[in-house]
XYZ file of C-alpha atoms in Angstrom:
772
model
C 110.178 103.932 110.555
C 108.102 102.714 113.501
C 104.867 104.708 113.839
C 103.592 105.768 117.238
C 100.162 104.331 118.068
C 97.098 106.286 117.013
C 95.412 108.711 119.352
C 92.852 106.891 121.480
C 90.183 109.260 120.192
C 90.714 108.004 116.624
C 91.241 104.339 117.531
C 89.024 101.311 116.937
C 87.269 100.056 120.078
C 86.029 96.546 120.736
C 82.506 96.417 122.158
C 80.255 93.833 123.793
C 76.696 94.538 122.656
C 73.787 92.428 123.858
C 73.236 90.552 120.615
C 71.962 87.044 119.987
C 75.111 85.733 118.265
C 77.034 83.500 120.639
C 74.322 83.431 123.318
C 71.892 80.615 123.965
C 69.111 82.495 125.701
C 65.649 81.583 124.663
C 64.496 85.209 124.432
C 66.437 86.255 121.364
C 65.592 86.953 117.759
C 65.716 84.210 115.206
C 69.079 82.695 114.337
C 69.058 84.653 111.069
C 68.759 87.985 112.918
C 71.284 87.637 115.715
C 73.828 90.402 115.032
C 71.695 93.205 116.469
C 70.214 94.062 119.821
C 66.584 93.109 120.259
C 64.170 96.061 120.145
C 60.533 95.559 121.164
C 57.767 97.382 119.292
C 54.008 97.615 119.588
C 52.573 97.236 116.089
C 49.144 98.389 114.949
C 48.058 97.588 111.391
C 45.029 99.634 110.259
C 43.537 97.814 107.262
C 40.138 99.258 106.385
C 36.754 100.366 107.664
C 33.182 99.781 106.553
C 29.701 101.241 107.058
C 30.999 104.454 108.657
C 28.109 106.763 109.639
C 27.826 110.117 107.852
C 28.910 113.200 109.791
C 28.635 116.080 107.301
C 25.524 117.940 106.214
C 25.996 116.355 102.796
C 25.456 112.922 104.321
C 29.047 111.704 103.801
C 32.265 111.558 105.795
C 36.004 112.163 105.138
C 37.513 109.462 107.366
C 41.023 108.978 108.707
C 42.423 106.965 111.628
C 44.461 108.280 114.550
C 46.503 105.728 116.556
C 47.523 107.131 119.946
C 49.765 105.698 122.659
C 50.554 108.128 125.451
C 52.121 111.232 123.921
C 52.762 109.569 120.544
C 50.214 109.847 117.772
C 50.214 108.400 114.258
C 47.712 109.457 111.589
C 46.673 107.797 108.324
C 45.786 109.710 105.195
C 42.152 110.787 104.877
C 39.642 109.929 102.112
C 37.011 112.337 100.884
C 33.385 111.226 100.891
C 34.083 107.555 101.447
C 32.349 105.349 104.017
C 34.352 102.186 103.188
C 38.008 103.393 103.083
C 41.119 101.173 102.879
C 44.419 102.298 104.410
C 46.554 99.186 105.058
C 49.039 101.211 107.098
C 51.261 100.017 109.976
C 52.268 102.005 113.080
C 55.166 100.966 115.316
C 55.690 102.314 118.854
C 58.996 101.678 120.598
C 58.453 99.735 123.840
C 61.270 101.694 125.504
C 59.224 104.887 125.190
C 55.800 103.514 126.108
C 54.346 105.560 128.991
C 50.743 104.384 128.776
C 48.889 101.135 129.442
C 46.209 101.591 126.773
C 46.403 101.885 122.983
C 43.674 104.147 121.589
C 42.520 103.977 117.964
C 40.236 106.826 116.820
C 38.313 107.031 113.557
C 37.665 110.699 112.791
C 35.948 112.782 110.156
C 38.149 115.458 108.558
C 36.533 118.872 108.910
C 37.516 122.468 108.233
C 37.310 123.725 111.810
C 37.243 120.727 114.150
C 37.479 117.047 113.244
C 34.489 115.000 114.457
C 34.910 111.671 116.240
C 33.229 108.769 114.439
C 34.274 106.055 116.896
C 37.159 104.544 118.817
C 38.674 101.240 119.956
C 40.729 100.685 123.136
C 43.384 97.952 123.678
C 44.907 97.006 127.023
C 48.640 96.507 126.437
C 48.748 93.605 128.885
C 46.431 91.612 126.606
C 48.236 92.333 123.320
C 49.615 89.081 121.801
C 53.320 88.650 121.074
C 54.623 87.540 117.702
C 58.158 86.431 116.794
C 59.174 85.505 113.229
C 59.068 83.075 111.521
C 55.479 82.953 112.829
C 52.930 83.926 110.198
C 51.588 87.506 110.334
C 48.728 88.123 112.760
C 45.380 88.109 110.972
C 43.494 91.433 111.329
C 39.989 91.366 112.797
C 36.842 93.497 112.595
C 36.148 95.646 115.644
C 32.860 97.505 116.297
C 33.514 101.192 116.965
C 32.562 102.748 120.315
C 31.595 106.275 121.255
C 33.281 108.312 124.015
C 31.158 106.624 126.706
C 32.237 103.151 125.611
C 28.921 102.173 124.003
C 28.871 100.475 120.598
C 27.710 102.762 117.807
C 24.938 101.677 115.423
C 27.162 101.216 112.339
C 30.793 101.358 111.658
C 33.547 98.743 111.966
C 37.340 98.899 111.692
C 39.644 96.061 110.626
C 42.984 96.090 112.404
C 45.606 93.946 114.104
C 47.664 94.792 117.193
C 50.685 92.787 118.393
C 54.030 93.020 120.159
C 57.056 92.242 117.984
C 60.654 93.123 117.236
C 62.537 94.808 114.394
C 62.686 91.357 112.742
C 58.999 91.737 111.895
C 58.100 91.971 108.202
C 56.038 95.075 108.911
C 59.001 96.958 110.414
C 60.569 98.510 107.262
C 57.346 100.111 105.951
C 55.875 101.107 109.314
C 55.415 104.610 110.725
C 57.692 104.845 113.782
C 57.081 106.736 116.990
C 60.795 107.660 116.887
C 59.927 109.866 113.905
C 56.703 111.319 115.256
C 57.746 114.843 114.243
C 57.930 113.847 110.563
C 54.827 114.677 108.575
C 52.959 112.157 106.410
C 54.798 113.391 103.304
C 58.204 112.809 104.890
C 57.615 109.282 106.209
C 58.611 107.710 102.904
C 61.971 109.540 103.009
C 63.076 107.961 106.305
C 62.274 104.292 105.691
C 64.863 101.554 105.340
C 65.264 100.220 101.818
C 67.325 97.814 99.740
C 68.511 99.002 96.329
C 70.032 97.040 93.447
C 72.559 98.725 91.162
C 71.618 98.631 87.477
C 73.292 95.917 85.431
C 76.112 97.588 83.486
C 77.511 96.502 80.113
C 80.390 97.654 77.960
C 79.260 98.437 74.401
C 82.136 97.875 71.957
C 81.727 99.545 68.561
C 84.427 98.627 66.054
C 84.235 101.270 63.313
C 85.786 99.618 60.256
C 85.048 101.730 57.202
C 82.486 103.831 55.333
C 81.500 103.862 51.691
C 80.059 106.343 49.226
C 80.124 109.422 51.461
C 78.884 112.621 49.826
C 80.814 115.648 51.131
C 79.382 119.093 50.537
C 82.624 120.483 49.114
C 83.768 118.125 46.367
C 86.828 120.237 45.511
C 88.831 119.097 48.560
C 89.864 115.792 50.081
C 87.474 114.948 52.977
C 88.903 114.521 56.482
C 86.296 112.151 57.929
C 85.895 110.899 61.460
C 83.051 109.026 63.187
C 81.424 110.373 66.335
C 79.460 108.071 68.648
C 76.892 109.281 71.199
C 75.170 107.185 73.841
C 73.256 109.154 76.461
C 75.716 111.634 77.975
C 78.755 109.847 76.511
C 80.379 111.093 73.318
C 83.446 109.492 71.692
C 85.075 109.934 68.298
C 87.572 108.119 66.146
C 90.716 109.705 64.768
C 90.515 111.318 61.328
C 90.844 108.693 58.621
C 94.255 108.462 56.946
C 92.574 107.613 53.613
C 91.187 111.001 52.591
C 88.600 109.717 50.130
C 84.859 109.160 50.109
C 85.581 105.591 51.265
C 87.522 106.201 54.519
C 88.850 103.446 56.810
C 89.460 103.458 60.591
C 89.298 99.986 62.220
C 89.057 101.667 65.615
C 87.132 100.713 68.783
C 84.758 102.993 70.683
C 83.660 101.669 74.090
C 80.640 102.961 76.029
C 78.919 102.038 79.296
C 75.213 101.255 79.249
C 72.761 100.049 81.895
C 69.787 97.718 81.585
C 67.081 98.367 80.564
C 68.544 99.938 77.434
C 66.616 103.186 77.186
C 68.673 105.174 74.689
C 69.977 104.154 71.246
C 73.523 104.461 69.973
C 73.880 107.337 67.493
C 76.802 107.310 65.041
C 77.567 110.226 62.716
C 80.186 110.449 59.983
C 81.539 114.001 59.947
C 83.936 115.929 57.712
C 86.343 118.296 59.472
C 86.178 121.636 57.634
C 87.993 123.766 60.186
C 89.020 124.111 63.862
C 85.407 124.230 65.133
C 83.489 123.482 61.970
C 82.331 119.976 61.031
C 79.896 118.840 58.351
C 77.636 115.846 59.107
C 77.812 113.469 56.157
C 75.412 110.877 57.554
C 73.853 109.477 60.711
C 72.587 106.092 61.853
C 70.586 105.272 65.004
C 71.169 101.773 66.411
C 68.923 100.377 69.193
C 70.852 98.222 71.668
C 68.193 95.601 72.465
C 68.979 93.342 69.466
C 72.764 93.800 69.686
C 74.715 90.531 70.110
C 75.997 89.752 73.634
C 79.550 88.413 73.629
C 80.945 86.285 76.470
C 84.529 85.834 75.195
C 87.036 87.483 72.857
C 85.858 85.808 69.660
C 84.998 88.411 66.983
C 81.349 88.998 66.180
C 79.903 89.309 62.703
C 80.175 92.661 60.931
C 77.205 94.569 59.533
C 76.616 97.413 57.103
C 74.376 100.241 58.281
C 72.877 102.961 56.089
C 73.901 106.526 56.879
C 70.936 108.894 56.571
C 71.618 112.458 55.490
C 69.538 115.233 57.045
C 69.179 118.574 55.277
C 67.633 121.785 56.583
C 65.060 123.332 54.262
C 62.803 126.242 55.210
C 63.868 125.966 58.847
C 62.825 122.301 59.077
C 65.090 119.258 59.255
C 64.237 116.727 56.577
C 65.663 113.333 55.714
C 67.415 113.134 52.373
C 67.535 109.656 50.823
C 68.740 110.417 47.286
C 71.931 108.404 47.736
C 72.646 105.823 50.434
C 76.035 106.044 52.179
C 77.019 103.065 54.302
C 79.159 102.397 57.335
C 80.728 99.039 58.233
C 80.548 98.188 61.962
C 81.111 95.383 64.413
C 78.932 95.991 67.520
C 78.573 93.819 70.610
C 77.732 93.984 74.299
C 80.855 92.707 76.052
C 79.630 90.493 78.900
C 83.041 89.069 79.754
C 84.258 92.248 81.477
C 83.495 93.538 84.946
C 82.254 97.106 84.580
C 84.153 99.037 87.233
C 81.902 101.556 88.976
C 84.033 101.986 92.110
C 87.673 102.461 92.927
C 89.703 99.338 92.096
C 91.348 99.498 95.539
C 87.971 99.129 97.288
C 86.113 96.852 94.859
C 83.181 94.996 96.362
C 82.438 92.970 93.246
C 84.692 91.640 90.473
C 82.238 89.396 88.640
C 81.714 89.746 84.872
C 78.501 91.251 83.567
C 77.203 88.014 82.007
C 75.624 85.813 84.659
C 76.632 82.665 82.760
C 80.273 83.360 83.694
C 79.679 83.739 87.445
C 81.364 81.284 89.773
C 79.380 79.823 92.697
C 79.271 81.838 95.914
C 81.812 80.999 98.613
C 79.992 82.338 101.659
C 77.684 84.818 103.325
C 78.470 88.278 104.721
C 76.199 89.496 107.525
C 76.253 93.063 108.801
C 74.481 94.367 111.873
C 74.206 98.164 112.008
C 73.722 98.678 115.737
C 74.053 102.313 116.744
C 76.122 105.475 116.702
C 77.339 107.688 119.518
C 78.736 111.184 119.763
C 77.439 112.429 116.422
C 78.040 116.105 115.693
C 75.143 118.485 114.900
C 74.913 118.672 111.101
C 72.239 121.352 110.723
C 70.228 123.894 112.706
C 66.520 123.564 113.450
C 64.541 125.928 115.683
C 67.771 127.580 116.808
C 69.536 124.389 117.930
C 71.813 121.826 116.321
C 70.319 118.526 115.231
C 71.169 115.409 113.239
C 68.857 112.991 111.414
C 71.246 110.089 110.816
C 70.979 107.047 108.601
C 73.477 104.438 107.337
C 74.165 103.203 103.823
C 76.081 99.971 103.166
C 77.314 98.891 99.731
C 78.623 95.474 98.719
C 78.388 94.130 95.192
C 75.250 95.248 93.398
C 73.237 95.470 96.617
C 72.919 98.759 98.492
C 71.085 98.967 101.817
C 69.829 102.017 103.637
C 68.714 101.982 107.264
C 65.807 104.035 108.507
C 66.508 107.613 109.562
C 66.557 108.234 113.319
C 65.182 111.753 113.703
C 66.850 114.360 115.931
C 69.308 112.135 117.795
C 73.051 112.253 118.396
C 72.954 108.627 119.645
C 70.752 106.812 117.091
C 70.009 103.106 117.493
C 69.204 101.323 114.235
C 69.709 97.631 115.057
C 69.126 96.491 111.498
C 70.751 93.431 109.935
C 71.524 92.740 106.279
C 73.010 89.847 104.314
C 75.049 89.553 101.114
C 76.296 86.636 99.046
C 80.107 86.597 98.772
C 81.800 85.505 95.536
C 85.352 86.669 96.267
C 87.025 87.134 99.673
C 89.366 89.891 98.423
C 86.594 92.481 98.361
C 85.554 95.412 100.530
C 82.239 96.427 102.112
C 81.716 100.162 102.578
C 79.445 101.623 105.281
C 78.675 105.343 105.292
C 76.766 107.484 107.804
C 74.796 110.470 106.503
C 72.496 113.216 107.720
C 69.068 113.282 106.035
C 68.446 116.802 104.725
C 65.040 116.183 103.090
C 62.626 115.068 105.816
C 61.314 118.450 106.966
C 60.012 119.563 103.621
C 63.373 120.751 102.332
C 63.913 119.371 98.863
C 66.771 121.600 97.768
C 69.308 120.554 100.394
C 71.815 117.749 100.302
C 72.394 114.774 102.555
C 75.566 115.663 104.460
C 78.297 113.037 104.864
C 79.262 112.207 108.451
C 81.846 109.475 107.946
C 82.716 106.219 106.244
C 84.058 102.771 107.202
C 85.633 100.145 104.944
C 86.086 96.482 105.930
C 88.060 94.076 103.738
C 86.593 90.565 103.946
C 89.946 88.822 103.537
C 91.062 90.320 106.885
C 88.174 88.626 108.729
C 88.273 85.180 110.288
C 85.393 82.980 109.165
C 82.437 82.339 111.480
C 83.614 84.934 113.991
C 81.454 87.874 115.053
C 83.366 91.174 115.080
C 81.729 93.833 117.245
C 83.616 97.124 117.155
C 82.970 100.823 117.420
C 84.482 102.509 114.369
C 85.500 106.186 114.467
C 83.771 108.323 111.850
C 86.640 110.469 110.612
C 85.827 113.426 108.395
C 88.550 115.307 106.527
C 87.718 118.994 106.163
C 89.674 122.095 105.029
C 90.273 122.843 108.713
C 91.761 119.390 109.338
C 90.640 115.925 110.373
C 87.896 115.672 112.960
C 85.959 112.890 114.567
C 82.244 113.155 113.824
C 81.223 110.304 116.140
C 81.428 106.519 116.262
C 79.339 103.848 114.583
C 78.924 100.433 116.184
C 78.839 97.474 113.789
C 78.672 93.693 114.051
C 80.173 91.755 111.138
C 80.297 88.031 110.409
C 81.757 86.299 107.354
C 80.523 82.714 107.030
C 82.335 80.455 104.579
C 80.219 77.808 102.834
C 83.161 76.072 101.135
C 86.707 76.473 102.441
C 88.159 74.652 99.421
C 86.423 76.997 96.949
C 87.541 80.043 98.934
C 91.182 78.939 99.032
C 90.981 78.082 95.345
C 89.893 81.681 94.635
C 93.351 82.919 95.636
C 94.806 81.214 92.551
C 92.340 82.893 90.159
C 92.947 86.300 88.536
C 91.250 89.139 90.369
C 89.309 90.383 87.333
C 87.500 88.313 84.678
C 89.490 86.716 81.862
C 88.623 89.364 79.248
C 90.542 92.040 81.201
C 93.749 90.090 80.459
C 92.977 88.544 77.061
C 91.719 91.803 75.530
C 92.768 94.483 78.051
C 91.484 98.047 78.150
C 93.921 100.937 78.544
C 94.270 102.799 81.837
C 92.775 105.943 80.256
C 89.801 103.960 78.944
C 89.173 102.304 82.326
C 89.314 105.660 84.112
C 86.879 107.288 81.686
C 84.515 104.274 81.687
C 84.561 104.116 85.495
C 83.559 107.773 85.662
C 80.674 107.170 83.221
C 79.567 104.067 85.163
C 79.504 106.075 88.400
C 77.311 108.717 86.762
C 74.877 106.066 85.472
C 74.635 104.319 88.877
C 74.156 107.574 90.811
C 71.493 108.774 88.346
C 69.526 105.490 88.473
C 69.626 105.211 92.290
C 68.587 108.855 92.702
C 65.417 108.018 90.729
C 64.378 105.321 93.229
C 61.774 105.895 95.923
C 62.963 106.931 98.430
C 65.905 108.189 96.369
C 69.493 107.342 97.241
C 70.906 110.800 96.629
C 73.623 111.443 94.081
C 75.984 112.934 96.672
C 75.577 109.784 98.813
C 76.361 107.410 95.936
C 79.381 109.462 94.819
C 80.805 109.522 98.354
C 80.355 105.754 98.699
C 81.996 105.122 95.302
C 84.961 107.499 95.960
C 84.221 109.515 92.855
C 87.006 112.047 93.607
C 89.727 109.555 94.573
C 91.759 110.327 91.399
C 92.149 114.056 92.163
C 95.536 115.491 93.121
C 96.245 115.751 96.835
C 99.545 116.808 98.389
C 98.557 115.001 101.597
C 97.813 111.749 99.780
C 101.064 111.992 97.814
C 103.060 112.329 101.025
C 101.168 109.406 102.540
C 101.922 107.204 99.505
C 105.619 108.183 99.629
C 105.871 107.133 103.260
C 103.983 103.918 102.425
C 106.718 103.124 99.917
C 109.339 103.935 102.554
C 107.528 101.624 104.949
C 107.702 98.802 102.406
C 111.409 99.450 101.798
C 112.193 99.821 105.509
C 112.568 96.050 105.939
C 115.103 95.930 103.088
C 116.905 98.916 104.579
C 116.972 97.173 107.970
C 118.452 94.022 106.382
C 121.060 96.161 104.646
C 122.032 97.865 107.907
C 122.219 94.487 109.657
C 124.457 93.077 106.909
C 126.671 96.174 107.103
C 127.099 95.561 110.845
C 128.014 91.924 110.086
C 130.601 93.038 107.520
C 132.084 95.574 109.965
C 132.262 92.991 112.799
C 130.111 95.061 115.202
C 129.267 91.817 117.003
C 132.089 89.320 116.545
C 130.049 86.283 117.666
C 127.234 86.997 115.176
C 129.727 87.558 112.363
C 131.508 84.263 113.106
C 128.150 82.414 113.107
C 127.293 83.997 109.760
C 130.670 82.835 108.423
C 129.933 79.288 109.548
C 126.427 79.370 108.009
C 127.829 80.790 104.786
C 130.475 78.051 104.490
C 127.844 75.348 105.149
C 125.602 76.755 102.392
C 128.556 76.916 99.991
C 129.489 73.286 100.696
C 125.846 72.146 100.473
C 124.126 74.565 97.987
C 121.046 72.326 97.854
C 120.209 73.639 101.369
C 119.892 77.273 100.283
C 116.257 77.311 99.093
C 114.928 74.988 101.853
C 116.668 77.220 104.427
C 115.102 80.375 102.966
C 111.573 78.899 102.970
C 111.992 77.421 106.445
C 113.144 80.821 107.698
C 110.067 82.517 106.168
C 107.831 79.844 107.723
C 109.320 80.415 111.182
C 108.974 84.191 110.845
C 105.306 83.744 109.895
C 104.688 81.503 112.903
C 106.416 84.018 115.154
C 104.268 86.877 113.815
C 101.079 84.856 114.441
C 101.266 85.816 118.113
C 100.946 89.500 117.208
C 98.376 89.166 114.444
C 95.650 91.793 114.312
C 92.508 90.790 116.169
C 90.257 93.440 114.664
C 89.454 94.645 111.113
C 91.468 97.528 109.659
C 89.999 101.030 109.866
C 90.762 104.599 108.806
C 94.259 105.547 110.047
C 94.848 109.299 110.385
C 98.611 108.934 110.701
C 98.928 106.643 107.709
C 96.813 109.125 105.720
C 98.883 112.091 106.979
C 95.579 113.750 107.821
C 96.574 114.790 111.354
C 99.682 116.705 110.243
C 98.537 118.149 106.915
C 99.117 121.861 106.308
C 95.858 123.897 106.104
C 96.741 125.154 102.626
C 97.288 121.572 101.394
C 93.836 120.604 102.675
C 92.322 123.727 101.111
C 93.889 122.686 97.797
C 92.534 119.141 98.186
C 88.974 120.450 98.620
C 89.267 122.907 95.744
C 86.932 122.441 92.791
C 88.072 121.259 89.353
C 88.734 123.550 87.536
C 89.974 125.697 90.391
C 87.882 128.491 91.892
C 90.712 130.126 93.861
C 92.193 133.602 93.133
C 95.172 133.845 90.801
C 97.785 134.562 93.492
C 96.838 131.375 95.390
C 96.903 129.331 92.178
C 100.331 130.810 91.319
C 101.721 129.890 94.743
C 100.412 126.323 94.466
C 101.704 125.988 90.936
C 105.182 127.083 92.020
C 105.068 124.606 94.900
C 104.066 121.827 92.515
C 106.904 122.828 90.170
C 109.446 122.568 92.999
C 108.191 119.093 93.948
C 108.151 118.012 90.308
C 111.745 119.308 89.990
C 112.897 116.962 92.754
C 111.032 114.033 91.194
C 112.574 114.939 87.843
C 116.070 114.856 89.388
C 115.485 111.419 90.935
C 114.121 110.013 87.661
C 117.128 111.465 85.813
C 119.520 109.820 88.266
C 117.828 106.445 87.769
C 118.103 106.865 83.990
C 121.798 107.743 84.349
C 122.568 104.538 86.260
C 120.788 102.444 83.622
C 122.613 104.181 80.776
C 125.963 103.527 82.495
C 125.196 99.798 82.431
C 124.394 100.071 78.713
C 127.638 101.950 78.025
C 129.740 99.045 79.357
C 129.626 97.323 75.958
C 128.507 100.185 73.694
C 132.042 101.597 73.063
C 130.782 105.029 74.041
C 133.946 105.232 76.150
C 136.394 103.008 74.189
C 138.925 102.734 77.036
C 136.225 101.749 79.623
C 134.723 99.192 77.234
C 138.193 97.747 76.513
C 138.860 97.358 80.244
C 135.421 95.733 80.811
C 135.789 93.290 77.897
C 139.310 92.350 79.076
C 137.899 91.682 82.553
C 135.068 89.579 81.073
C 137.574 87.446 79.111
C 139.806 86.836 82.140
C 136.762 86.105 84.366
C 135.438 83.602 81.811
C 138.772 81.716 81.683
C 139.085 81.679 85.510
C 135.480 80.538 86.046
C 135.894 77.766 83.423
C 138.774 76.184 85.357
C 137.683 77.057 88.913
C 134.737 75.357 90.617
C 131.854 77.753 91.239
C 131.738 76.894 94.957
C 135.357 78.052 95.380
C 134.583 81.354 93.608
C 131.463 81.952 95.733
C 133.416 81.137 98.893
C 136.201 83.591 98.042
C 133.751 86.378 97.140
C 131.784 85.825 100.375
C 134.917 85.858 102.533
C 136.093 89.017 100.775
C 132.754 90.792 101.444
C 132.759 89.676 105.103
C 136.443 90.542 105.686
C 137.516 92.254 108.900
C 137.536 96.114 109.018
C 141.353 95.961 109.438
C 141.516 94.874 105.768
C 139.082 97.555 104.525
C 139.675 101.037 103.128
C 137.441 104.055 103.621
C 137.726 104.970 99.952
C 135.193 103.531 97.452
C 136.122 100.246 95.802
C 137.696 100.036 92.345
C 134.584 98.549 90.610
C 132.412 101.361 92.043
C 134.914 103.998 90.904
C 134.971 102.418 87.440
C 131.130 102.414 87.236
C 130.783 106.047 88.293
C 133.194 107.125 85.555
C 131.107 105.592 82.777
C 129.346 108.054 80.422
C 125.576 108.597 80.247
C 123.200 110.415 77.885
C 122.794 113.285 80.369
C 125.613 115.032 78.433
C 123.292 115.257 75.439
C 120.332 116.739 77.358
C 119.335 120.342 76.582
């Protein structure tokens, strides 16, 4: 069962970036920004202008500012007919690409044919001051504008500030960057780095108890009433009431997911089933969620009666009918004691309950430095050549971060650092790399996925900086391919070791998941709804975090059938059982005296344990302790990463991958679907046989005392009686010693035929005889 090592191309690589963590040089960033490489920038903040001279015939001007450094040029927006404009815009020029010694700032008048120069200001780069946080921001100053000859003009001043800084500067996230000079003014907002917060999710529990005084349209039949609940895009219904009267009862729970702020009300309708697709609405009530009680534990909340309004259609218009008031009895609450799962449970980054009052204190800080990427593949075509506009998204807990987009580069350098509070060490941070498909005016495209990395915090040593280059592995219908590598620096700092160790004794999920558990089907449906709510809310941000990005980060399709994943899980089970199989093989060799010395030593150890049974448990635990110490030498020194062999991605059949990427419902032709269905039937047939065999063995145990086979049961009961008498008069240590010596007997005293007890067991009847 030993796996060969991964191909070097898909392996994790340790790196040594020039970051501040661990170094004591004076020329580094601040201690809170030490997981990234230092990048120098020339910043120019254009604040406002005043008393600009008119340039048009109308006696006004349409001013804008152009900041130029060598071949790079940044432009502010222009104002129409305004002599005192305010821009408050920042421009950042990478020092690595500076090819000029002078920064030029031009104030121009927007014109139809040729823009007129109002004035300019020149800055010698050697005289620009340097600023390093946590210094306060540099105060902007007024500068008199000059003409082309260098003479001061009569009127017109510009307020601006120019300084040298790093990416730790507060102005960095919102600045225009020379790296993205080809992006127009409209696209600048789509490439900036941003921090997003997931909406706060709640479970809404609606306990539908009963209804009274319903008025069905057809009074000649017994009504078959059910209640349908709608909240946004979610629709649930109770079962049809067993009491087929105008006062039906259900006592059934409907659970929805809702996000703050509560924008949509809960709508409940009592409906009478008239036919297969025909229902009559007997009444409706609309319940706003803002005043609904918030529950922190499993104690029941107070019930309430709500009026059901009947709507009738008269003359094409819907009118409210209030001749007779039907009522519905409900118990509604916002369950704050649950954690609303919006991501796969295997890769959870947050397990806290919704209600903040139930949160435990944080146990540490997680710091992530997104350094760079290398070897990225071209993701789209522009001007006849392949290009990639890459950015990173990291998700941990409710906080999402998005780096700035590096335009047209296969080796982008972000060097951005982010921080999260950690409340549980058994959580996972997910980092994804994407291609921005919306910065060149294209609004209909999608942001393509490049690859993803997951890091489990519990596998990290505290206070150690991990700098590795992670392969970005993309699974496609053609097979697995490497789309590049992303270089990350990760550090998990523990604030309280005692609290962190104490967390391992706590349940993984909040108490309500165990006291009042939800079914697996409910959790799966609610997780899907939560994902839809989160992706919709984040896609409405500015700049938006696209729906396809959020769904990829949350593994929205992880529950879909995959032949490759099924094989991988089977071999994972075999890997777990391999140690037991190895022990069994070793014990078989002991019993067959393959190595006489080892067998004799085992005999001696066995006799000692029989004579001194109080040594058994201490010996077992001491043995486990020594094995753990021995394995410490070969412990993993780097975080886990995507394993192509473990995933069976490198040896998957093309048709299996094509099936994995198929839509749901399928979009393939009927002959392909038939072939895949037959293949699934053959696999299910083997599984069915194995499950049947397991059931047969269990039923044989049951038949020992069930008198299904009267002769076998008589023999077994006779044996039990004799064994009871012998064990009453014989010390247990003597019995254990004799059994052990019999099992370890020499091969000369063994037979190749199965033993009598095994033959007896295999002859016992099972219920397979009664199967059709």
